[in-house]
Amino acid sequence: MRAGRDAGQGRSETGDPSVTTPLSRNDRDVILVGAGIMSATLATFLKILEPDWTIEVFERLPGAGRESSDPWHNAGTGHSALCELNYTPQGPDGTVNITKALNVNEQFQLSRQFWAHLATEGHLDPTAFIHTVPHMSFVTGDPNSAFLKARYEALKDNPLFQGMEFSTDRDTIREWAPLLIDGRDESQTIAATHNNAGTDVDFGALTKALLKFASERGTEITYNAEVRDVKRGDDGRWTVTVRDRGNGSTEAYTAPFVFIGAGGGALHLLQKSGIPEIAGFGGFPISGQFLRAKRTGVAKKHQAKVYGKAAVGAPPMSVPHLDTRYVGGEQHLMFGPYAGWSPKFLKNGRWTDLFTSIRPGNLLPLLNVGVTNFDLEKYLVSQLTLDHKKRIAALREYYPEARPEEWELIVAGQRVQVIKKKGKGGTLQFGTEVVASSDGSIAGLLGASPGASTAVPIMLNLLDRAFPEQFEGKWAKAVKTLVPTFGTKLADDPALAKKTFEATSEALGLAK
Ligand SMILES: Cc1cc2nc3c(=O)[nH]c(=O)nc-3n(C[C@H](O)[C@H](O)[C@H](O)COP(=O)(O)OP(=O)(O)OC[C@H]3O[C@@H](n4cnc5c(N)ncnc54)[C@H](O)[C@@H]3O)c2cc1C
């Protein structure tokens, strides 16, 4: 672990950058815990908005983007609700609710804008992390086809979903994705939607590129450095205790603002910070597995991300999908996820993670979720008993001619689903939740969905919460340049939606 930077001048504890206080060797303006996509995005924003602030990132692993942000630990979908059916639930009367889909898409447009800005300025090479991959939904059976048609009708005229096509015709669907059709029972009712605006994102490559940008501008990144404790001092600054995983030594650093971008490790650290806002929160880990085609020949036969319908009891993010992926410049094909289970909160975490997250304040919510989510538990047990043959059977529902010997199993990242106090019990949530102290001086991110795709709006909202004066004041103009439509709704302005989509596609080298 590297030592901290030399003594210097820093931002004042009041957050007013014009007032500086003398800082000691281990004092920083900002400390970011974890080197995943969230911290990388925040470090990039801060280095643009406040180039002189001292920022340090502590990461417990030997490199960046090695937990959930690693390309093989997530599905790499640029989540924009073009194909994910769980964002458009159907009511008992058959109507499709598109509110969540609009929200997810709006958020992804903001991420695209920030990446496009950085690419235009020459700071990011888009070919290293984002590719056009059409997004498709694919279903079988009459009720599901009717649902998909209703979903299509509800979305097709919205400015954010332009170009969406629907078909029940085998030849049309074969043109979009031949693997879905060849070898399929002719009598089966099928339906699909297709949209060329979809993307595949290598969030690991993006994390590394953003951290490179931030580190070239003075951000310190220290690897093998595990944050073990976070405590507030009498002077209002946060003291972060960091353990060198190489030699076991510990060192303390301080900052007036700390972001816990520790992924699955965030719950423990927020609990240690003692902020009242974390009371009642718990976590339930679900791990994932994917099948990956061993040969690129198979991968090259498919060019789409095809999302289906979730099984009964399956958590929303366990919807099966057959995905084109671009990782390390190569095209791949992946199917899954299959759920797995381990009590670890990080893939490289500890077996005691779940147990040590239990506090008097979250015990009841945890127990309550345990006894009320029978469908989920049944689903998890059924997934844990799957062998290669059964996994291939699930794959064949999408790719009927899949051959078992052509696929290998890979283990994805851990997702820690948020358990939140509700009344006397608790509720299991599948989204993300920013938990911050009332003064915004410490914040952390819990949960994992829609995840990395929404890193930009999540970090912008966090900056607004932590630094409201700067955000509304001296940063406002810069934020408008970095993410022009932040604060507006593209869905309400078709002309702006079209212009923005075309401009970001141009800058990122994506289909328009
Ligand atoms: C199976 C699966 C599929 C997914 N699919 C998608 C998808 O298709 N699209 C999408 O947008 N999102 C997807 N996600 C979600 C996405 O991967 C995450 O939301 C995102 O990567 C989280 O980024 P992060 O920076 O918060 O966490 P991470 O990438 O996990 O980074 C956290 C970092 O903090 C470090 N850390 C933890 N504790 C400490 C500590 N005490 N001290 C120092 N460092 C610490 C970890 O080592 C890690 O490097 C998926 C996730 C999973 C698991």
Coordinates of C-alpha atoms and ligand atoms in Angstrom, one line a residue:
M1 CA 0.0 0.0 0.0
R2 CA 1.4 3.4 -0.9
A3 CA 1.7 6.1 1.7
G4 CA -0.6 9.1 1.5
R5 CA 0.4 12.3 -0.3
D6 CA 2.4 15.1 1.3
A7 CA 0.9 17.7 3.5
G8 CA -1.1 20.3 1.7
Q9 CA -4.0 22.7 1.7
G10 CA -7.5 21.4 1.3
R11 CA -11.1 22.2 1.2
S12 CA -12.6 23.5 4.4
E13 CA -14.9 21.4 6.6
T14 CA -17.8 23.8 5.7
G15 CA -17.4 22.7 2.1
D16 CA -16.4 26.2 1.0
P17 CA -13.4 25.7 -1.3
S18 CA -12.3 29.3 -0.9
V19 CA -11.6 28.7 2.8
T20 CA -8.6 26.4 3.2
T21 CA -7.3 24.7 6.3
P22 CA -3.9 23.2 6.8
L23 CA -4.0 19.5 6.2
S24 CA -1.8 16.8 7.5
R25 CA -0.1 14.1 5.4
N26 CA -3.1 11.8 5.5
D27 CA -5.9 14.3 5.1
R28 CA -7.9 14.4 1.9
D29 CA -10.8 16.4 0.5
V30 CA -12.6 13.3 -0.7
I31 CA -12.1 9.6 0.1
L32 CA -13.7 7.0 -2.2
V33 CA -13.9 3.4 -0.9
G34 CA -13.7 0.9 -3.7
A35 CA -12.6 1.1 -7.3
G36 CA -15.7 0.0 -9.2
I37 CA -17.8 1.9 -11.7
M38 CA -19.5 4.1 -9.1
S39 CA -16.3 5.4 -7.5
A40 CA -14.7 5.7 -11.0
T41 CA -17.6 7.8 -12.2
L42 CA -17.6 10.0 -9.1
A43 CA -13.8 10.5 -9.2
T44 CA -14.1 11.6 -12.8
F45 CA -16.9 14.1 -12.1
L46 CA -15.0 15.6 -9.1
K47 CA -11.7 15.9 -11.0
I48 CA -13.5 17.9 -13.7
L49 CA -15.6 20.0 -11.3
E50 CA -12.9 20.6 -8.7
P51 CA -9.5 19.8 -10.2
D52 CA -7.6 20.9 -7.1
W53 CA -9.4 18.8 -4.6
T54 CA -7.4 15.9 -3.2
I55 CA -9.1 12.6 -3.8
E56 CA -8.0 9.1 -2.7
V57 CA -9.5 5.8 -3.8
F58 CA -8.9 2.8 -1.5
E59 CA -9.5 -0.6 -3.1
R60 CA -9.1 -3.9 -1.3
L61 CA -8.2 -5.9 -4.4
P62 CA -5.0 -5.6 -6.5
G63 CA -6.8 -3.8 -9.4
A64 CA -9.8 -1.8 -10.5
G65 CA -13.2 -3.1 -11.6
R66 CA -12.7 -6.6 -10.3
E67 CA -15.9 -7.2 -8.4
S68 CA -19.4 -6.5 -9.9
S69 CA -18.0 -4.1 -12.5
D70 CA -15.8 -6.8 -14.1
P71 CA -17.2 -7.6 -17.6
W72 CA -17.7 -11.3 -16.8
H73 CA -19.3 -10.5 -13.4
N74 CA -22.3 -8.7 -15.0
A75 CA -24.3 -9.0 -18.2
G76 CA -23.0 -5.8 -19.7
T77 CA -26.4 -4.6 -20.8
G78 CA -26.7 -0.9 -21.2
H79 CA -30.1 -1.0 -19.4
S80 CA -32.5 1.2 -21.2
A81 CA -35.7 -0.9 -20.9
L82 CA -35.7 -1.6 -24.6
C83 CA -35.9 -5.4 -23.9
E84 CA -36.2 -6.0 -20.1
L85 CA -39.7 -7.1 -19.5
N86 CA -39.5 -6.7 -15.7
Y87 CA -39.5 -2.9 -16.2
T88 CA -43.0 -3.0 -17.8
P89 CA -45.3 -4.9 -15.4
Q90 CA -48.8 -5.8 -16.6
G91 CA -51.7 -5.0 -14.5
P92 CA -54.7 -7.4 -13.9
D93 CA -56.6 -5.5 -16.5
G94 CA -53.9 -6.2 -19.1
T95 CA -52.5 -2.7 -19.3
V96 CA -48.8 -2.3 -19.3
N97 CA -47.2 0.2 -16.9
I98 CA -44.3 1.9 -18.7
T99 CA -43.3 4.3 -15.9
K100 CA -40.2 2.4 -14.7
A101 CA -39.1 1.7 -18.3
L102 CA -39.2 5.5 -19.1
N103 CA -37.2 6.2 -15.9
V104 CA -34.6 3.6 -16.7
N105 CA -34.2 4.8 -20.3
E106 CA -34.0 8.4 -19.2
Q107 CA -31.2 7.5 -16.8
F108 CA -29.2 5.6 -19.4
Q109 CA -29.4 8.6 -21.8
L110 CA -27.6 10.6 -19.1
S111 CA -24.9 8.0 -18.8
R112 CA -24.5 8.1 -22.6
Q113 CA -24.2 11.9 -22.6
F114 CA -21.4 11.9 -20.0
W115 CA -19.5 9.1 -21.8
A116 CA -20.1 10.9 -25.2
H117 CA -18.7 14.1 -23.7
L118 CA -15.5 12.4 -22.5
A119 CA -15.1 10.6 -25.8
T120 CA -15.5 13.9 -27.7
E121 CA -12.8 15.5 -25.5
G122 CA -10.5 12.6 -26.3
H123 CA -10.6 11.2 -22.8
L124 CA -12.4 7.9 -23.5
D125 CA -12.0 5.5 -26.5
P126 CA -15.6 4.3 -26.9
T127 CA -14.6 1.2 -29.0
A128 CA -12.9 -0.1 -25.8
F129 CA -16.2 -0.2 -23.8
I130 CA -19.4 0.3 -25.8
H131 CA -20.9 -1.4 -28.8
T132 CA -24.2 -1.4 -30.7
V133 CA -26.0 -4.6 -29.9
P134 CA -29.7 -4.7 -30.8
H135 CA -32.0 -5.4 -27.8
M136 CA -34.7 -7.9 -28.3
S137 CA -37.5 -9.4 -26.1
F138 CA -38.5 -12.9 -27.0
V139 CA -41.5 -14.9 -25.6
T140 CA -43.4 -18.0 -26.3
G141 CA -47.0 -18.9 -25.9
D142 CA -50.2 -16.9 -26.5
P143 CA -50.5 -15.0 -23.2
N144 CA -46.9 -13.8 -23.4
S145 CA -47.2 -12.8 -27.0
A146 CA -50.2 -10.7 -26.2
F147 CA -48.3 -9.1 -23.3
L148 CA -45.3 -8.3 -25.6
K149 CA -47.7 -6.8 -28.2
A150 CA -49.3 -4.6 -25.5
R151 CA -45.9 -3.6 -24.3
Y152 CA -44.8 -2.7 -27.8
E153 CA -48.0 -0.6 -28.4
A154 CA -47.4 1.2 -25.1
L155 CA -43.8 2.1 -26.0
K156 CA -43.4 2.4 -29.7
D157 CA -44.5 6.0 -30.1
N158 CA -42.5 7.2 -27.1
P159 CA -39.4 9.3 -28.2
L160 CA -37.1 7.1 -26.1
F161 CA -38.2 3.9 -27.8
Q162 CA -38.1 4.9 -31.4
G163 CA -37.3 2.2 -33.9
M164 CA -38.8 -0.6 -31.9
E165 CA -40.3 -3.3 -34.1
F166 CA -42.6 -6.2 -33.2
S167 CA -43.1 -9.5 -35.0
T168 CA -44.6 -12.9 -34.6
D169 CA -43.3 -14.0 -38.0
R170 CA -40.6 -16.6 -37.9
D171 CA -38.7 -15.3 -40.9
T172 CA -38.5 -11.8 -39.5
I173 CA -37.3 -13.0 -36.1
R174 CA -34.8 -15.3 -37.9
E175 CA -33.4 -12.3 -39.6
W176 CA -33.0 -10.6 -36.3
A177 CA -31.6 -13.6 -34.5
P178 CA -31.4 -16.9 -36.4
L179 CA -30.3 -19.0 -33.3
L180 CA -33.7 -18.4 -31.8
I181 CA -35.6 -20.0 -34.7
D182 CA -33.4 -22.8 -36.1
G183 CA -34.6 -26.2 -34.7
R184 CA -37.6 -24.7 -32.9
D185 CA -40.9 -26.5 -32.8
E186 CA -42.9 -25.0 -35.7
S187 CA -46.2 -25.1 -33.8
Q188 CA -45.0 -22.9 -31.0
T189 CA -46.4 -19.4 -30.8
I190 CA -43.5 -16.9 -30.6
A191 CA -43.2 -13.1 -30.6
A192 CA -40.3 -10.7 -30.4
T193 CA -39.4 -7.0 -30.4
H194 CA -36.2 -5.6 -31.8
N195 CA -34.5 -2.3 -31.3
N196 CA -31.2 -1.2 -32.9
A197 CA -30.6 1.4 -30.2
G198 CA -29.4 -1.3 -27.7
T199 CA -25.8 -1.5 -26.4
D200 CA -23.4 -3.8 -24.8
V201 CA -21.1 -2.1 -22.3
D202 CA -17.8 -3.5 -20.8
F203 CA -18.1 -1.8 -17.4
G204 CA -14.7 -3.1 -16.3
A205 CA -13.0 -1.4 -19.2
L206 CA -15.0 1.8 -18.6
T207 CA -14.0 1.7 -14.9
K208 CA -10.4 1.4 -15.7
A209 CA -10.5 4.2 -18.3
L210 CA -12.3 6.6 -16.0
L211 CA -9.9 5.9 -13.2
K212 CA -7.0 6.4 -15.6
F213 CA -8.5 9.8 -16.4
A214 CA -8.9 10.7 -12.7
S215 CA -5.4 9.4 -11.7
E216 CA -3.7 11.4 -14.5
R217 CA -5.3 14.4 -12.8
G218 CA -3.9 13.7 -9.4
T219 CA -6.4 11.2 -7.9
E220 CA -4.5 8.7 -5.7
I221 CA -5.6 5.1 -6.1
T222 CA -4.3 2.6 -3.6
Y223 CA -4.8 -1.1 -4.2
N224 CA -4.7 -4.0 -1.7
A225 CA -6.0 -1.4 0.7
E226 CA -9.1 -2.5 2.7
V227 CA -11.1 0.1 4.5
R228 CA -11.9 -1.5 7.9
D229 CA -13.5 1.3 9.7
V230 CA -15.1 4.7 9.2
K231 CA -15.7 7.0 12.1
R232 CA -16.7 10.7 12.5
G233 CA -14.3 12.8 14.6
D234 CA -15.2 15.7 16.8
D235 CA -14.1 18.2 14.1
G236 CA -16.7 16.7 11.7
R237 CA -14.2 15.0 9.5
W238 CA -14.4 11.3 8.8
T239 CA -11.5 9.0 9.8
V240 CA -11.1 6.1 7.5
T241 CA -8.9 3.2 8.8
V242 CA -7.2 1.4 6.0
R243 CA -5.5 -2.0 6.2
D244 CA -2.7 -2.9 3.9
R245 CA -3.6 -6.4 2.8
G246 CA 0.0 -7.1 1.9
N247 CA 1.8 -6.5 5.2
G248 CA -1.2 -6.1 7.6
S249 CA -0.3 -2.6 8.7
T250 CA -3.1 0.0 9.2
E251 CA -3.2 3.7 8.7
A252 CA -5.8 6.3 9.2
Y253 CA -6.9 9.0 6.7
T254 CA -9.4 11.7 7.1
A255 CA -11.7 13.6 4.8
P256 CA -14.8 15.8 5.1
F257 CA -16.6 13.7 2.5
V258 CA -16.5 10.0 2.1
F259 CA -18.2 7.9 -0.6
I260 CA -18.6 4.2 0.1
G261 CA -18.5 2.8 -3.4
A262 CA -17.7 -0.6 -2.0
G263 CA -20.5 -2.5 -3.8
G264 CA -21.5 -5.5 -1.6
G265 CA -19.1 -4.1 1.1
A266 CA -21.1 -0.9 1.5
L267 CA -23.6 -2.1 4.1
H268 CA -20.9 -3.1 6.6
L269 CA -19.1 0.2 6.3
L270 CA -22.2 2.3 6.5
Q271 CA -23.1 0.4 9.6
K272 CA -19.7 1.1 11.1
S273 CA -20.0 4.8 10.3
G274 CA -22.9 4.8 12.9
I275 CA -25.1 7.1 10.8
P276 CA -28.7 6.7 11.9
E277 CA -29.9 6.6 8.3
I278 CA -28.5 3.0 7.9
A279 CA -30.5 1.5 10.8
G280 CA -33.0 -1.0 9.6
F281 CA -31.2 -1.8 6.4
G282 CA -30.0 -5.4 5.8
G283 CA -28.7 -7.3 2.8
F284 CA -29.5 -10.6 1.1
P285 CA -26.8 -11.9 -1.3
I286 CA -27.7 -13.6 -4.5
S287 CA -24.8 -14.7 -6.8
G288 CA -25.1 -15.5 -10.5
Q289 CA -23.7 -17.8 -13.1
F290 CA -23.6 -17.6 -16.8
L291 CA -23.0 -20.1 -19.6
R292 CA -20.4 -18.7 -22.1
A293 CA -19.8 -20.1 -25.6
K294 CA -16.3 -21.6 -25.8
R295 CA -15.9 -20.9 -29.4
T296 CA -16.1 -17.5 -31.1
G297 CA -17.7 -19.3 -34.1
V298 CA -20.9 -19.8 -32.1
A299 CA -20.7 -16.3 -30.8
K300 CA -20.5 -14.8 -34.3
K301 CA -23.8 -16.4 -35.3
H302 CA -25.7 -14.1 -33.0
Q303 CA -25.8 -10.3 -32.8
A304 CA -28.4 -9.3 -30.1
K305 CA -29.3 -9.2 -26.4
V306 CA -32.4 -11.3 -26.2
Y307 CA -34.3 -11.0 -22.9
G308 CA -37.2 -13.4 -22.0
K309 CA -39.7 -13.6 -19.2
A310 CA -38.6 -14.5 -15.6
A311 CA -39.7 -17.8 -14.0
V312 CA -42.2 -17.6 -11.2
G313 CA -40.5 -16.5 -8.0
A314 CA -37.3 -15.4 -9.9
P315 CA -36.0 -12.1 -8.8
P316 CA -36.4 -9.5 -11.6
M317 CA -32.7 -9.5 -12.5
S318 CA -32.7 -13.3 -13.0
V319 CA -34.6 -12.9 -16.3
P320 CA -32.8 -15.3 -18.8
H321 CA -31.1 -13.6 -21.7
L322 CA -28.9 -14.7 -24.6
D323 CA -26.3 -12.0 -25.0
T324 CA -23.8 -10.8 -27.5
R325 CA -20.9 -9.5 -25.5
Y326 CA -17.8 -7.6 -26.5
V327 CA -15.0 -8.1 -24.0
G328 CA -11.3 -7.3 -24.7
G329 CA -12.1 -6.5 -28.3
E330 CA -13.6 -10.0 -28.9
Q331 CA -17.2 -10.9 -29.6
H332 CA -18.7 -13.5 -27.2
L333 CA -22.0 -15.2 -26.5
M334 CA -23.4 -15.6 -23.0
F335 CA -26.6 -17.0 -21.5
G336 CA -28.0 -16.7 -18.0
P337 CA -28.0 -15.8 -15.3
Y338 CA -28.6 -18.8 -13.2
A339 CA -28.9 -17.9 -9.6
G340 CA -26.5 -19.2 -7.0
W341 CA -26.2 -18.6 -3.3
S342 CA -23.4 -17.8 -0.9
P343 CA -23.4 -15.7 2.3
K344 CA -20.6 -13.6 0.9
F345 CA -21.4 -9.9 0.0
L346 CA -18.6 -9.7 -2.5
K347 CA -17.4 -12.4 -4.9
N348 CA -14.0 -12.0 -3.1
G349 CA -15.7 -11.5 0.2
R350 CA -15.9 -13.4 3.5
W351 CA -18.1 -16.4 4.4
T352 CA -19.2 -14.4 7.5
D353 CA -20.5 -11.4 5.6
L354 CA -24.2 -12.1 6.0
F355 CA -23.9 -13.1 9.6
T356 CA -21.8 -10.0 10.5
S357 CA -24.3 -7.7 8.8
I358 CA -27.0 -8.6 11.3
R359 CA -27.8 -5.9 13.8
P360 CA -30.6 -5.5 16.3
G361 CA -32.1 -2.9 14.0
N362 CA -32.3 -5.1 10.9
L363 CA -33.0 -8.5 12.5
L364 CA -36.8 -8.3 12.3
P365 CA -36.7 -7.0 8.7
L366 CA -34.4 -9.9 7.7
L367 CA -36.5 -12.5 9.5
N368 CA -39.6 -11.1 8.0
V369 CA -38.2 -11.2 4.5
G370 CA -37.0 -14.7 5.1
V371 CA -40.5 -16.0 6.0
T372 CA -42.5 -14.0 3.4
N373 CA -40.5 -14.7 0.2
F374 CA -41.3 -18.3 -0.2
D375 CA -41.4 -18.1 -4.0
L376 CA -37.9 -16.6 -4.1
E377 CA -36.5 -19.3 -1.8
K378 CA -38.1 -22.0 -3.8
Y379 CA -36.7 -20.5 -7.0
L380 CA -33.2 -20.3 -5.4
V381 CA -33.3 -23.9 -4.2
S382 CA -34.4 -25.0 -7.7
Q383 CA -31.5 -23.1 -9.3
L384 CA -28.9 -24.6 -6.9
T385 CA -29.9 -28.1 -8.0
L386 CA -29.2 -27.4 -11.7
D387 CA -26.5 -29.4 -13.4
H388 CA -25.0 -28.7 -16.9
K389 CA -27.7 -30.8 -18.6
K390 CA -30.5 -28.7 -17.0
R391 CA -28.7 -25.5 -17.7
I392 CA -28.4 -26.4 -21.4
A393 CA -32.1 -27.3 -21.3
A394 CA -32.9 -23.7 -20.2
L395 CA -30.5 -22.3 -22.9
R396 CA -32.4 -24.4 -25.5
E397 CA -35.6 -22.5 -24.8
Y398 CA -33.7 -19.6 -26.5
Y399 CA -31.2 -21.5 -28.7
P400 CA -32.8 -24.8 -29.5
E401 CA -29.7 -26.2 -31.3
A402 CA -27.3 -25.4 -28.5
R403 CA -24.7 -28.2 -27.9
P404 CA -23.6 -28.9 -24.3
E405 CA -19.9 -29.3 -25.2
E406 CA -19.8 -25.8 -26.6
W407 CA -20.6 -24.0 -23.4
E408 CA -18.7 -23.4 -20.1
L409 CA -20.0 -22.1 -16.8
I410 CA -18.6 -18.9 -15.4
V411 CA -19.3 -17.4 -12.0
A412 CA -20.7 -13.8 -12.0
G413 CA -20.6 -11.2 -9.3
Q414 CA -22.6 -11.1 -6.0
R415 CA -25.6 -8.9 -5.7
V416 CA -26.7 -7.8 -2.3
Q417 CA -30.4 -7.1 -2.5
V418 CA -31.5 -4.4 -0.1
I419 CA -33.7 -5.3 2.8
K420 CA -35.5 -2.3 4.3
K421 CA -37.6 -1.9 7.4
K422 CA -41.3 -1.6 6.6
G423 CA -43.7 -1.2 9.4
K424 CA -42.8 -3.9 12.0
G425 CA -41.3 -6.2 9.3
G426 CA -39.2 -5.8 6.3
T427 CA -39.3 -5.7 2.5
L428 CA -36.8 -7.0 -0.1
Q429 CA -36.0 -4.5 -2.8
F430 CA -34.3 -5.1 -6.2
G431 CA -33.2 -1.6 -7.0
T432 CA -30.4 0.6 -5.8
E433 CA -30.6 2.9 -2.8
V434 CA -28.2 5.7 -1.9
V435 CA -28.0 6.0 1.9
A436 CA -26.5 9.2 3.1
S437 CA -26.0 11.1 6.4
S438 CA -28.4 14.0 6.8
D439 CA -25.6 16.5 6.1
G440 CA -24.5 14.5 3.0
S441 CA -20.9 14.1 4.3
I442 CA -20.9 10.4 3.9
A443 CA -22.9 8.3 1.4
G444 CA -23.0 4.8 0.2
L445 CA -24.7 2.8 -2.5
L446 CA -26.7 -0.4 -1.7
G447 CA -28.3 -2.8 -4.2
A448 CA -27.4 -3.5 -7.8
S449 CA -30.1 -2.8 -10.3
P450 CA -30.2 -1.3 -12.9
G451 CA -26.7 -0.8 -11.7
A452 CA -23.7 0.2 -13.6
S453 CA -25.8 1.7 -16.5
T454 CA -27.2 4.3 -14.2
A455 CA -23.8 5.2 -12.6
V456 CA -23.9 8.7 -14.1
P457 CA -27.3 9.9 -12.8
I458 CA -26.8 8.1 -9.4
M459 CA -23.5 10.0 -8.9
L460 CA -24.9 13.3 -10.1
N461 CA -27.8 13.0 -7.6
L462 CA -25.3 12.1 -4.9
L463 CA -23.2 15.2 -5.7
D464 CA -26.3 17.3 -5.5
R465 CA -27.1 15.9 -2.1
A466 CA -23.5 16.1 -0.7
F467 CA -22.6 19.5 -2.2
P468 CA -25.9 21.3 -2.8
E469 CA -24.3 24.8 -2.8
Q470 CA -21.7 24.0 -5.5
F471 CA -24.1 21.9 -7.5
E472 CA -26.7 24.7 -7.8
G473 CA -23.9 27.3 -8.0
K474 CA -20.5 27.1 -9.5
W475 CA -20.8 23.6 -10.9
A476 CA -24.2 24.1 -12.6
K477 CA -22.8 25.3 -15.9
A478 CA -20.2 22.6 -16.1
V479 CA -22.7 19.9 -15.3
K480 CA -24.9 21.2 -18.1
T481 CA -21.9 20.8 -20.5
L482 CA -21.1 17.3 -19.2
V483 CA -24.7 15.9 -19.1
P484 CA -26.8 18.5 -21.1
T485 CA -30.2 17.1 -20.4
F486 CA -29.8 16.4 -16.6
G487 CA -32.9 17.7 -14.9
T488 CA -35.1 17.5 -18.0
K489 CA -37.3 14.7 -19.3
L490 CA -36.4 13.6 -22.9
A491 CA -39.6 11.6 -23.1
D492 CA -41.5 15.0 -23.0
D493 CA -39.4 16.5 -25.8
P494 CA -39.3 14.3 -29.0
A495 CA -37.0 16.8 -30.9
L496 CA -34.5 17.0 -28.0
A497 CA -34.6 13.2 -27.5
K498 CA -33.8 12.6 -31.2
K499 CA -31.0 15.3 -31.3
T500 CA -29.5 13.9 -28.1
F501 CA -29.6 10.3 -29.1
E502 CA -28.1 11.1 -32.5
A503 CA -25.3 13.2 -31.0
T504 CA -24.4 10.6 -28.4
S505 CA -24.5 7.9 -31.0
E506 CA -22.1 9.8 -33.2
A507 CA -19.7 10.5 -30.4
L508 CA -19.7 6.9 -29.1
G509 CA -19.7 5.3 -32.6
L510 CA -23.1 3.7 -32.1
A511 CA -26.0 3.0 -34.5
K512 CA -28.2 6.1 -34.9
Ligands
LIG1 C1 -24.9 -11.1 -12.2 C2 -24.9 -9.6 -12.4 C3 -25.4 -9.0 -13.6 C4 -25.4 -7.6 -13.8 N1 -25.8 -7.2 -15.0 C5 -25.8 -5.8 -15.2 C6 -26.0 -5.3 -16.5 O1 -26.3 -6.1 -17.4 N2 -26.0 -4.0 -16.6 C7 -25.8 -3.1 -15.6 O2 -25.8 -1.9 -15.8 N3 -25.5 -3.6 -14.4 C8 -25.5 -4.9 -14.2 N4 -25.2 -5.4 -12.9 C9 -24.9 -4.5 -11.8 C10 -23.6 -3.9 -11.9 O3 -22.6 -4.8 -12.1 C11 -23.3 -3.1 -10.5 O4 -24.4 -2.3 -10.2 C12 -22.0 -2.3 -10.6 O5 -21.0 -3.0 -11.1 C13 -21.7 -1.8 -9.2 O6 -20.6 -1.0 -9.2 P1 -19.9 -0.6 -7.8 O7 -18.8 0.3 -8.2 O8 -21.0 -0.1 -6.9 O9 -19.4 -2.0 -7.2 P2 -18.3 -2.9 -7.6 O10 -18.0 -3.0 -9.0 O11 -18.6 -4.2 -6.9 O12 -17.0 -2.3 -6.9 C14 -16.9 -2.2 -5.5 C15 -15.4 -2.2 -5.2 O13 -15.2 -1.9 -3.8 C16 -14.2 -2.8 -3.3 N5 -14.4 -2.9 -1.9 C17 -15.4 -3.5 -1.2 N6 -15.2 -3.4 0.1 C18 -14.1 -2.6 0.3 C19 -13.4 -2.1 1.4 N7 -13.8 -2.4 2.7 N8 -12.3 -1.4 1.3 C20 -11.8 -1.2 0.0 N9 -12.4 -1.6 -1.1 C21 -13.6 -2.3 -1.0 C22 -14.4 -4.1 -4.1 O14 -13.3 -4.9 -4.1 C23 -14.8 -3.6 -5.4 O15 -13.7 -3.4 -6.3 C24 -25.1 -6.8 -12.7 C25 -24.6 -7.3 -11.5 C26 -24.5 -8.7 -11.4 C27 -23.9 -9.3 -10.1

